[in-house]
Structure formats: C-alpha cells, structure tokens
PDB file of C-alpha atoms in Angstrom:
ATOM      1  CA  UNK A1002     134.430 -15.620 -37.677  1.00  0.00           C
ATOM      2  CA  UNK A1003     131.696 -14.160 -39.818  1.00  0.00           C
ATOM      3  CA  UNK A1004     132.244 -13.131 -43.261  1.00  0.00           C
ATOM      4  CA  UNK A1005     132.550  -9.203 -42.464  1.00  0.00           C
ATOM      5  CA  UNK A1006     133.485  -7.573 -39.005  1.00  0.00           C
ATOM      6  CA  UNK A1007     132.929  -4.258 -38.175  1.00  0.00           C
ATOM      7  CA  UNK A1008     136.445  -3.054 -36.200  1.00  0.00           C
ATOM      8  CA  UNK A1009     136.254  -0.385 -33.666  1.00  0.00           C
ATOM      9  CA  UNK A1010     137.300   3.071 -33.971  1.00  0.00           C
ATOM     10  CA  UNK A1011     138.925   5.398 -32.006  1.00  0.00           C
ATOM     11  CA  UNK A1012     138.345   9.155 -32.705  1.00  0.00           C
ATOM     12  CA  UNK A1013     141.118  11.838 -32.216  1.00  0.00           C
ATOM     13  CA  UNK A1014     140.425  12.491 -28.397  1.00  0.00           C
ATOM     14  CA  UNK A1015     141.545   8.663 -27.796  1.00  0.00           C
ATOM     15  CA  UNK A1016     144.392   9.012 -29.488  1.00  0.00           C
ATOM     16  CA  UNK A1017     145.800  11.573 -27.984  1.00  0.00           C
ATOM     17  CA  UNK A1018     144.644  10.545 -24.294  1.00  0.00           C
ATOM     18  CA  UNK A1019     146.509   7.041 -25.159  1.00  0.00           C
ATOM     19  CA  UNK A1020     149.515   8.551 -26.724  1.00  0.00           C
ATOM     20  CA  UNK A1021     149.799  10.481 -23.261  1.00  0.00           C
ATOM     21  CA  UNK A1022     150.106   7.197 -21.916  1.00  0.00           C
ATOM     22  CA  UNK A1023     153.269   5.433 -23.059  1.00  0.00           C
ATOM     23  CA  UNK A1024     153.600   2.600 -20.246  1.00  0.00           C
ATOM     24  CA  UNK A1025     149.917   1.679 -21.061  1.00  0.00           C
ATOM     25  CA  UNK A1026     150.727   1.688 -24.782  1.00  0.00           C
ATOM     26  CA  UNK A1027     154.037  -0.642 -24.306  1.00  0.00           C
ATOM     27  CA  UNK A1028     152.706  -2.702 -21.816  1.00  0.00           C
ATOM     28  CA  UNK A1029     148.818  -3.066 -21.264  1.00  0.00           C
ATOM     29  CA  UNK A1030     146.079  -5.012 -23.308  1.00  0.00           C
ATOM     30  CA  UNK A1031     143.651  -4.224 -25.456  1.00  0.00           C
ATOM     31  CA  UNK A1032     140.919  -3.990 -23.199  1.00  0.00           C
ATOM     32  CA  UNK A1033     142.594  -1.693 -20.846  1.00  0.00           C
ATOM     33  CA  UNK A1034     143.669   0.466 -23.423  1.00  0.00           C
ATOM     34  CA  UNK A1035     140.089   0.431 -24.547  1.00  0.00           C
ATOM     35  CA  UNK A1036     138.731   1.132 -21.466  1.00  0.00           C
ATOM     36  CA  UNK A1037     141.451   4.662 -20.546  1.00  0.00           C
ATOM     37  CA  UNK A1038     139.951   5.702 -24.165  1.00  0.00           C
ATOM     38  CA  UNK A1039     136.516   5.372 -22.869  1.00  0.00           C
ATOM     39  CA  UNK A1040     133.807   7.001 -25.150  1.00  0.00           C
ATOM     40  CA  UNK A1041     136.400   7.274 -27.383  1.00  0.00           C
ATOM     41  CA  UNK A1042     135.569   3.636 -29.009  1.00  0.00           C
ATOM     42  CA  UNK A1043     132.762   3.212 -30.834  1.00  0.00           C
ATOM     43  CA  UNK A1044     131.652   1.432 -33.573  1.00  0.00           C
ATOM     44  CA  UNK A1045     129.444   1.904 -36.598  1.00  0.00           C
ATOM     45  CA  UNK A1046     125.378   1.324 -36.074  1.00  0.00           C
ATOM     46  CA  UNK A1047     124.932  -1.254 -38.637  1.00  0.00           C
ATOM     47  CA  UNK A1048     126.712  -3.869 -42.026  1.00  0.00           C
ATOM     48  CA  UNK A1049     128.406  -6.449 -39.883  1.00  0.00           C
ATOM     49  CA  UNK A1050     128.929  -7.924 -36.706  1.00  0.00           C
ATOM     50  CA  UNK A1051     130.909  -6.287 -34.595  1.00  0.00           C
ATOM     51  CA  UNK A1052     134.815  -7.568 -33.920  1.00  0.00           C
ATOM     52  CA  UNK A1053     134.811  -9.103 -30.474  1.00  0.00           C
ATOM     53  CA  UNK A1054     137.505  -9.868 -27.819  1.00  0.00           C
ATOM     54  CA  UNK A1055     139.098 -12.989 -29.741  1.00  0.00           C
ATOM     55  CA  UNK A1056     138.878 -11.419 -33.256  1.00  0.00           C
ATOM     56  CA  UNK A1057     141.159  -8.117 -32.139  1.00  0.00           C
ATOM     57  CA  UNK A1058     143.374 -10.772 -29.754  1.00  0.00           C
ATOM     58  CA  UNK A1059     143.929 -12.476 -33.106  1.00  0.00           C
ATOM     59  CA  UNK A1060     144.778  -9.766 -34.907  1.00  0.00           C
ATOM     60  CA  UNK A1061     147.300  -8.555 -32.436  1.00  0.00           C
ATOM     61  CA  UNK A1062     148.778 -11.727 -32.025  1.00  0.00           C
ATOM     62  CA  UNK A1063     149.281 -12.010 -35.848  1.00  0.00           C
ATOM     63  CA  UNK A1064     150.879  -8.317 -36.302  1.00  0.00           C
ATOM     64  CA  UNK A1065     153.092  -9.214 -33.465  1.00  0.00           C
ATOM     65  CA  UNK A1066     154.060 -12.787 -34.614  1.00  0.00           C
ATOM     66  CA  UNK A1067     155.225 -10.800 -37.842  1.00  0.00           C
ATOM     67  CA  UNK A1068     157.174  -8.005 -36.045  1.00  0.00           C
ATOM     68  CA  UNK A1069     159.321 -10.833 -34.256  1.00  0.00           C
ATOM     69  CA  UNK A1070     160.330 -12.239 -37.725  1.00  0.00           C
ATOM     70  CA  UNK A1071     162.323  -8.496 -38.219  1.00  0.00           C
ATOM     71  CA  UNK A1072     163.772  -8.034 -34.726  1.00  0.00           C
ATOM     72  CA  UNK A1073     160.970  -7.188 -32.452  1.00  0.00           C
ATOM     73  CA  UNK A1074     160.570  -6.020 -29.683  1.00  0.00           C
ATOM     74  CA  UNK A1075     164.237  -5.837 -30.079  1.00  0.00           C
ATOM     75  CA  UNK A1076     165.839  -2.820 -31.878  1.00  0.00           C
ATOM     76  CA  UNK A1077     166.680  -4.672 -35.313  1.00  0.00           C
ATOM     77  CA  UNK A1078     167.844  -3.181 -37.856  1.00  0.00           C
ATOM     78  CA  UNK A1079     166.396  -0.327 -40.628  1.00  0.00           C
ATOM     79  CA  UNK A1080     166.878  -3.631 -43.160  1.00  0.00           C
ATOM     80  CA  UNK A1081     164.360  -5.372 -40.777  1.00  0.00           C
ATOM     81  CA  UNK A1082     162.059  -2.446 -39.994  1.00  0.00           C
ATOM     82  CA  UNK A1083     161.960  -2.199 -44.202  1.00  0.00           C
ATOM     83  CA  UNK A1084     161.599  -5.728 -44.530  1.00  0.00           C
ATOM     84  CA  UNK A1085     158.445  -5.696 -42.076  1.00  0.00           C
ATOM     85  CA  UNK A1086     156.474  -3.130 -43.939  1.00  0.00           C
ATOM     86  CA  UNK A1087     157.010  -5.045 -46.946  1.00  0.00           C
ATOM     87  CA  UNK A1088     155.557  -7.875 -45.276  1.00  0.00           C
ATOM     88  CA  UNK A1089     152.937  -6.636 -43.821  1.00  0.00           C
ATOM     89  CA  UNK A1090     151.460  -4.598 -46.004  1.00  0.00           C
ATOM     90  CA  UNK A1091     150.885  -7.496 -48.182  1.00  0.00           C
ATOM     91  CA  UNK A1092     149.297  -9.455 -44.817  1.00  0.00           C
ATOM     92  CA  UNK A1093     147.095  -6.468 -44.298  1.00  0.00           C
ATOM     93  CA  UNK A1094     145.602  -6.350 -47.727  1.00  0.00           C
ATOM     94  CA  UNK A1095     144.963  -9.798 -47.416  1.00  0.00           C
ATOM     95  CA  UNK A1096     143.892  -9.873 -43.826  1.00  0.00           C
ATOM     96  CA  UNK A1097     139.989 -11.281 -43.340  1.00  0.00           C
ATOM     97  CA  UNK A1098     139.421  -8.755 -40.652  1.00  0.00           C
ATOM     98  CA  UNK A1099     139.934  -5.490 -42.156  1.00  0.00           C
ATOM     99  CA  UNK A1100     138.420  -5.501 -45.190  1.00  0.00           C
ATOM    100  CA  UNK A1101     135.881  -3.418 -46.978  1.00  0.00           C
ATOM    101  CA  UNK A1102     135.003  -0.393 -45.807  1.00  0.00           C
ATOM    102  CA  UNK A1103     136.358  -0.196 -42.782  1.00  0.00           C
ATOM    103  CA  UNK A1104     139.996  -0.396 -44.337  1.00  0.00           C
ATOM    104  CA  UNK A1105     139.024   3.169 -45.969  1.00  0.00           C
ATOM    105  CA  UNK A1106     139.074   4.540 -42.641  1.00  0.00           C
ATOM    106  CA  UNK A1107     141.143   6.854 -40.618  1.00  0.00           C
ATOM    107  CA  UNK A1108     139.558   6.114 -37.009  1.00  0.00           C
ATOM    108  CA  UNK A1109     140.035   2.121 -38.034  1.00  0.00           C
ATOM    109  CA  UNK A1110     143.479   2.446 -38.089  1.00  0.00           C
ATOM    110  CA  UNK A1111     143.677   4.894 -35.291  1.00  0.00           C
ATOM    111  CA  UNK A1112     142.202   1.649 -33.592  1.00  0.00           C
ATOM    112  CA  UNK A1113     144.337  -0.829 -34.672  1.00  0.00           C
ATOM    113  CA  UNK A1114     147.739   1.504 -34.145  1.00  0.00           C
ATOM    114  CA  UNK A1115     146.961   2.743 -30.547  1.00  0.00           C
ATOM    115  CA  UNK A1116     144.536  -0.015 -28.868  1.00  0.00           C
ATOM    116  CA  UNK A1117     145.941  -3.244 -31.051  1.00  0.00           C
ATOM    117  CA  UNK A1118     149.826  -3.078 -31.416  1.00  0.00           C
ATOM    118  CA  UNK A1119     151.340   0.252 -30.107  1.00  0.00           C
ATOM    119  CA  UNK A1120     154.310  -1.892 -29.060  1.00  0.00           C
ATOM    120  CA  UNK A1121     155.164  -2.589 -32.556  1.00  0.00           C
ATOM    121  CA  UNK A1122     154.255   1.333 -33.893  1.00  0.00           C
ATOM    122  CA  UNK A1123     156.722   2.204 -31.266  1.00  0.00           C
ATOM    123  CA  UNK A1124     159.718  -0.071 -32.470  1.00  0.00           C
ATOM    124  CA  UNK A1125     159.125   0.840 -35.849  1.00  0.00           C
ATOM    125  CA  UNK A1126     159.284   3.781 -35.261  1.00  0.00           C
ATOM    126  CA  UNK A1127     161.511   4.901 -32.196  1.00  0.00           C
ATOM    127  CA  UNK A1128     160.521   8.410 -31.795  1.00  0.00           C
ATOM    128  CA  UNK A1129     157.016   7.805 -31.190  1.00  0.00           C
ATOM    129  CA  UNK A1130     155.155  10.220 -33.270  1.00  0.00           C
ATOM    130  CA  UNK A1131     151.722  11.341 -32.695  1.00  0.00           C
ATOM    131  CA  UNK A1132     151.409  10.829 -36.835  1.00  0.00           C
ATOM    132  CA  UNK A1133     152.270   7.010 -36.827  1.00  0.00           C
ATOM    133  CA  UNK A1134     149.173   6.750 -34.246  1.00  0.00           C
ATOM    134  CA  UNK A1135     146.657   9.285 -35.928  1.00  0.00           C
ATOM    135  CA  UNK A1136     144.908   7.469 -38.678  1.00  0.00           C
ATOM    136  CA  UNK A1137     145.797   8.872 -42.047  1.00  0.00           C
ATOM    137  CA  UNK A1138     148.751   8.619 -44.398  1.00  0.00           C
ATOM    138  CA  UNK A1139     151.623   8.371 -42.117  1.00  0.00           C
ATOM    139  CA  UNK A1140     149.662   6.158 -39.979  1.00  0.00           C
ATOM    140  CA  UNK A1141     152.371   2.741 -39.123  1.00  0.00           C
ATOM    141  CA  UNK A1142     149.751  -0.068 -40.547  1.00  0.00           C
ATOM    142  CA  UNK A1143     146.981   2.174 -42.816  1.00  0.00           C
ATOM    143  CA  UNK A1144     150.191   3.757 -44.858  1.00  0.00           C
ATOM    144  CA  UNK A1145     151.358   0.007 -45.558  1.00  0.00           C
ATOM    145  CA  UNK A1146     147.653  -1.203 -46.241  1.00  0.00           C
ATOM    146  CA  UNK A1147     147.205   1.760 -48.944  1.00  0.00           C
ATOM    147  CA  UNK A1148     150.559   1.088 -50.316  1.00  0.00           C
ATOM    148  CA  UNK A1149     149.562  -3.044 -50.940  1.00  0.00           C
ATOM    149  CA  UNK A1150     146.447  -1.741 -52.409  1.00  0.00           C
ATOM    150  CA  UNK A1151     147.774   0.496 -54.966  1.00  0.00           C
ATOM    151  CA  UNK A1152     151.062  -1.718 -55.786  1.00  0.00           C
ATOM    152  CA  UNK A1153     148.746  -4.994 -55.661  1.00  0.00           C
ATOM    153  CA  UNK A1154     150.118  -6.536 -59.230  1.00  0.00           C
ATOM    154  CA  UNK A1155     146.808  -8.998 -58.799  1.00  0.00           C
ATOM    155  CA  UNK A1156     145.707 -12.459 -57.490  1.00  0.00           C
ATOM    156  CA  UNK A1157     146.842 -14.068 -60.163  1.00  0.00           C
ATOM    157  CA  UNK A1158     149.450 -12.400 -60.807  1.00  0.00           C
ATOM    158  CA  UNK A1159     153.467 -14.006 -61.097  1.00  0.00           C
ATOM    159  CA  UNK A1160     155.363 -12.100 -58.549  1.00  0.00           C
ATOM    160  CA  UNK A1161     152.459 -10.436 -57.490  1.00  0.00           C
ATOM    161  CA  UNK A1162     153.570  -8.057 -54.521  1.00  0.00           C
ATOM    162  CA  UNK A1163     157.044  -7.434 -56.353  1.00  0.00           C
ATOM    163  CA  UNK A1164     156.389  -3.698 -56.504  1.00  0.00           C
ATOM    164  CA  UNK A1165     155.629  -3.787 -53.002  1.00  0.00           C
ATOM    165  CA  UNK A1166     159.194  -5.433 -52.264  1.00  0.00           C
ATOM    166  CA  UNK A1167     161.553  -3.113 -55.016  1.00  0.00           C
ATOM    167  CA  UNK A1168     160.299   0.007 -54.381  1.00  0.00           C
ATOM    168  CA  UNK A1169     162.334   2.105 -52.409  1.00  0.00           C
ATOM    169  CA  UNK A1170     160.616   4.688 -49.163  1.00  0.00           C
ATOM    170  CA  UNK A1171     161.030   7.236 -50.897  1.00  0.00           C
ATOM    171  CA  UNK A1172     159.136   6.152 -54.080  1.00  0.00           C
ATOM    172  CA  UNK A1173     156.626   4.831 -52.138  1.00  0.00           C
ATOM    173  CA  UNK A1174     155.814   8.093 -50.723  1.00  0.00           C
ATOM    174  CA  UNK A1175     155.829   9.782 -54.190  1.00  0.00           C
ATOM    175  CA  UNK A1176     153.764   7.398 -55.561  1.00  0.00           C
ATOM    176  CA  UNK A1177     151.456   6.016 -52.762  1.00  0.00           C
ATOM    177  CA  UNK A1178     151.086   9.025 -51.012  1.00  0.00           C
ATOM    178  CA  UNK A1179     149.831  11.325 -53.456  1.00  0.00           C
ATOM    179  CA  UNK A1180     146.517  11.096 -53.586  1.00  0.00           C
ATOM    180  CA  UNK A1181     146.348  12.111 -57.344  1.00  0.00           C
ATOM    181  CA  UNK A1182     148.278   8.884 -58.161  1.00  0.00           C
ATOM    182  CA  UNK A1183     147.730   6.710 -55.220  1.00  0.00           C
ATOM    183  CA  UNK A1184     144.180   6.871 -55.350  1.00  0.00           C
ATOM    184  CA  UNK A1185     144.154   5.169 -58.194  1.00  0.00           C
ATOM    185  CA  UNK A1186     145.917   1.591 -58.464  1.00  0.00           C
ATOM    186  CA  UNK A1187     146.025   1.187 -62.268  1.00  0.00           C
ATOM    187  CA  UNK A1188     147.987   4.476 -62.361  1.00  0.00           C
ATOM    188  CA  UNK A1189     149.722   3.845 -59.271  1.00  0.00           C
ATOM    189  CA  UNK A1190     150.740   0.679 -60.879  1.00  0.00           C
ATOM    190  CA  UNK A1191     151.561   1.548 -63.683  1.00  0.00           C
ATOM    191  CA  UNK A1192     154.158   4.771 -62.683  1.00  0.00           C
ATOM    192  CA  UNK A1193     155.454   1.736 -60.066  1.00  0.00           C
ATOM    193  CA  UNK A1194     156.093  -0.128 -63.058  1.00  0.00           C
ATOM    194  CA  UNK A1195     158.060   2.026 -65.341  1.00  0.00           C
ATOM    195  CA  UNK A1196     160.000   3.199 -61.512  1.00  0.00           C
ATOM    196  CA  UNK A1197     161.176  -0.325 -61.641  1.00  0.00           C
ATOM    197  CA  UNK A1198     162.644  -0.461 -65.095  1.00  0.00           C
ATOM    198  CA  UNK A1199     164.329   2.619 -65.000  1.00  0.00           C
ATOM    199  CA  UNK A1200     165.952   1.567 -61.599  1.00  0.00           C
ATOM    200  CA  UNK A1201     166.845  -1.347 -63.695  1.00  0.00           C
ATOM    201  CA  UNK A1202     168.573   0.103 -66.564  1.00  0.00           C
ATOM    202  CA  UNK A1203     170.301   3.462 -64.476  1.00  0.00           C
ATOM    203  CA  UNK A1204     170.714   1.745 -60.784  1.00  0.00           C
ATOM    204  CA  UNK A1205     168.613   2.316 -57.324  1.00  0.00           C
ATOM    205  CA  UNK A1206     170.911   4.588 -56.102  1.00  0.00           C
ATOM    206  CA  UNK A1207     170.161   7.470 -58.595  1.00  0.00           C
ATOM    207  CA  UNK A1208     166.109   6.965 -58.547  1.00  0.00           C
ATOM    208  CA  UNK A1209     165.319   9.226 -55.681  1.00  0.00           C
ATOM    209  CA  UNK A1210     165.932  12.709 -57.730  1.00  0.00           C
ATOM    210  CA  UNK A1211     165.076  11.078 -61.018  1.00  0.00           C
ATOM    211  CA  UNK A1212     161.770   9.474 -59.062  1.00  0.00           C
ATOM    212  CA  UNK A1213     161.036  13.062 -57.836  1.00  0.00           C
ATOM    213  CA  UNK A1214     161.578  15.149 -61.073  1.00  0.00           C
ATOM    214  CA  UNK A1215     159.198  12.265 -62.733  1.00  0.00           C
ATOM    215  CA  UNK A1216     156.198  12.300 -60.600  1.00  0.00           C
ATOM    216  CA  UNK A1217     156.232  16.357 -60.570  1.00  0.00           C
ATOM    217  CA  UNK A1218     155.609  15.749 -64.227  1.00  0.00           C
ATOM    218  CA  UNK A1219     153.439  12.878 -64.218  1.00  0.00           C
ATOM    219  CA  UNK A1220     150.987  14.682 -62.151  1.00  0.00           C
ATOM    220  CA  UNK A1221     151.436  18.015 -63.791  1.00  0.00           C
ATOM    221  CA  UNK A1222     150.275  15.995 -67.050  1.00  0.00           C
ATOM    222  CA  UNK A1223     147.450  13.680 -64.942  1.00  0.00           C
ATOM    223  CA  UNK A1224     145.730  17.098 -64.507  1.00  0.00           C
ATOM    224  CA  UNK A1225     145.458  17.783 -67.980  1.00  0.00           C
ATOM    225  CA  UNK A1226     145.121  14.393 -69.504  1.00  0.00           C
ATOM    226  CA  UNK A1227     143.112  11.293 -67.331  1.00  0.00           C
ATOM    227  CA  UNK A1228     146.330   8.827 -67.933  1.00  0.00           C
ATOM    228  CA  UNK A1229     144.415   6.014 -66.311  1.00  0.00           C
ATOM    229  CA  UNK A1230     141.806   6.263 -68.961  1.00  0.00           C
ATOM    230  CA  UNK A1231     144.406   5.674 -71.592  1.00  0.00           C
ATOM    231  CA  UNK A1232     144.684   2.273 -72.897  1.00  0.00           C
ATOM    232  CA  UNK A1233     148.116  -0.147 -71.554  1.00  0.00           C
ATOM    233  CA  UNK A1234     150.480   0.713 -74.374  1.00  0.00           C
ATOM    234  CA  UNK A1235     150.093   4.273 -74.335  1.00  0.00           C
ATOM    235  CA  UNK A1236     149.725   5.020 -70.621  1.00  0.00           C
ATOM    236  CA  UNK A1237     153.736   2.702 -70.196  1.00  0.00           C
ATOM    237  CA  UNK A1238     154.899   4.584 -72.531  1.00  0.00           C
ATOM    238  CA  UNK A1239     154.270   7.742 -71.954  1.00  0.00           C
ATOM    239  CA  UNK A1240     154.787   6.902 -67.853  1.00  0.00           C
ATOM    240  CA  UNK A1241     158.551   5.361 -69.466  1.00  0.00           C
ATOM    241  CA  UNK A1242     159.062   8.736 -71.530  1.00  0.00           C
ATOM    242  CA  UNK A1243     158.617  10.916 -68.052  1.00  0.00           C
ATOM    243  CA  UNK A1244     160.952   8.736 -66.150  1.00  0.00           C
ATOM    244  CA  UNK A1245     163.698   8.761 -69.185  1.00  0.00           C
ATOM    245  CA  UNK A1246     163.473  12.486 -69.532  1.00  0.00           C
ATOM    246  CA  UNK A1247     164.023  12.885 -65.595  1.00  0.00           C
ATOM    247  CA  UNK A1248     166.670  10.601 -65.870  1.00  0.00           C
ATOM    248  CA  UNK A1249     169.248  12.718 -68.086  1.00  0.00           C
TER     249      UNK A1249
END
C-alpha cells in the first residue's frame, strides 16, 4: 500500500438509496453496494492514489474482526457495544488508510459506514438510523475517529487513550461534540482531564449533571477568553474551578 490513499466518497443521494436497501446493506459486498450507489461514488481528482478493491476489503475485514471481539454480529451487550467504540476509535485514529484529509470528511465516512461495514453500524446500533450512516457527528465510525483525535493523550504518552476508555457517552458528547471544544484537542483534552478527576474525587454516577452544568460554563467563558491559548497551569485550573463549582 502506498503511503496515502485517497478513499471513496459517497454523497447524500447514495446514502439514502443504500439505506433504502437494508438486505443489501446486511448482506452484500462492497462492490455491489458500490455499484446500486452508482454515480454516487466518486473520488477526489488528485493527492494520492486511489484505494482499490484489496485496500477497502482490508479495511472491512479489520472493522469486522474488531466488532466480533464485542459480540458481533450477535446482539452483545451495551458493555460490549461501549467497549467497541472505545476500541475502535483508537484503531481508526491510527488506521494507515484513513488518514489526512480525507478523515476530515463527511462523504468519507458516509463511505466507509454504508458501502464498508453497514453490518456492524446496524448492530451497534439496532434501530438503524439514517444519522449513524450520514457522515457527520453522529456518524457510527467518524463520531469515534473525532472523539480519538480530540482525547488522543499523545504517542508517547503513558496510558495514552485513557480518556478515550473513562469517559462516559454522555461526556463524550459534551465534550467531543461541540465543536467549540472538540475542535480543538488541547482544550478538548484538557476539560477531559479535569472530567476525570472530578469523577474521581465525587463518583461517575453524579458526572452527567455536574458534566453538563460545567461545559455550559466552560464554553460560555471560551467565548470570551481563548482558554487554549492560556498556558497548562492556568487553563487546569481554571477547567478544575468550573467542574468544582458545578459540582456543589
């Protein structure tokens, strides 16, 4: 495989002609599911060499090979579904295929989730959503790529994807999702950080409302002051203050 690929993508239309096709999505390959979204594929002009047959075949093999680890294509349990997004998210970060700039976008993903491994979207998530096949945030593999790339504690790094692992759902989606705070990793980091020492010191079970009530602040303040421009000591403490306030 050559240093960069480019992967294809798979605009709107193709999504929603293969979501209309659930037997095709459960059952079929990737090259029939490429072929019932037609003009739908395409692929950018020039930067790389484009992914061929073998590349995607490896890819799906590997996101599958992972999914059976937590229970697929059996139900499993929400422990295993929770477990798998851990997991993966750190394999897609680190995954030679998707890299660059076609990670940053929506169509990519739209690829991977409909054409690559819609059996797996679909046991992760039973009720089949068009959102988990759409690229964008709720998208089953982009929202677990985005959420390794702003919890990524480094390469060198002891315990490195640890954030990745403790975080509960629902903090995950304050943090990673908001583009204010998940757009930027240091930050993202950072509020990650001080979620996992208050958990710590008050218990997981309260850090939902207390995770809520902080993040409404934290951004409410990011707006006025850049807190990823201030320097280590200052930004953890300040990020610690917000969560400690929220958590009286």
């Amino acid at each position: 495989m050559s240093e960069f690929r480019l992967m294809p993508r798979l605009d709107n239309h193709g999504v929603r002609r293969l979501i209309s096709l659930p037997d095709l999505l459960r059952t079929g390959s990737i090259s029939e599911r490429m072929e019932a979204a037609g003009t739908s594929v395409s692929y950018a002009s020039s930067g790389g060499s484009r992914a061929d047959a073998a590349d995607l075949k490896v890819l799906q093999e590997q996101i599958v090979a992972l999914a059976k680890r937590f229970g697929f294509p059996n139900e499993g349990r929400a422990a295993g579904r929770a477990s798998f997004d851990a997991e993966c998210a750190q394999w897609l970060v680190e995954a030679p295929i998707i890299s660059g700039g076609e990670a940053l976008r929506d169509d990519v993903w739209a690829f991977v989730a409909c054409c690559i491994a819609p059996e797996v979207v679909l046991w992760r998530f039973e009720d089949g959503h068009a959102d988990r096949f759409h690229g964008g945030l709720r998208n089953t593999f982009q929202r677990l790529w985005l959420r390794a790339r702003s919890l990524d504690r480094g390469a060198g790094a002891p315990q490195r994807w640890q954030l990745v692992e403790a975080l509960s759902e629902d903090a995950v989606v304050q943090i990673v999702e908001r583009p204010s705070i998940g757009a930027d990793p240091t930050l993202a980091c950072a509020i990650a950080e001080a979620w996992l020492a208050t958990a710590a010191r008050i218990g997981a079970s309260r850090m939902e409302d207390v995770t809520r009530r902080a993040v409404r602040r934290i951004r409410i303040d990011n707006e006025i002051t850049c807190l990823a421009s201030l320097g280590e000591p200052e930004l953890v403490r300040r990020l610690e203050a917000f969560f400690d306030k929220a958590a009286l």
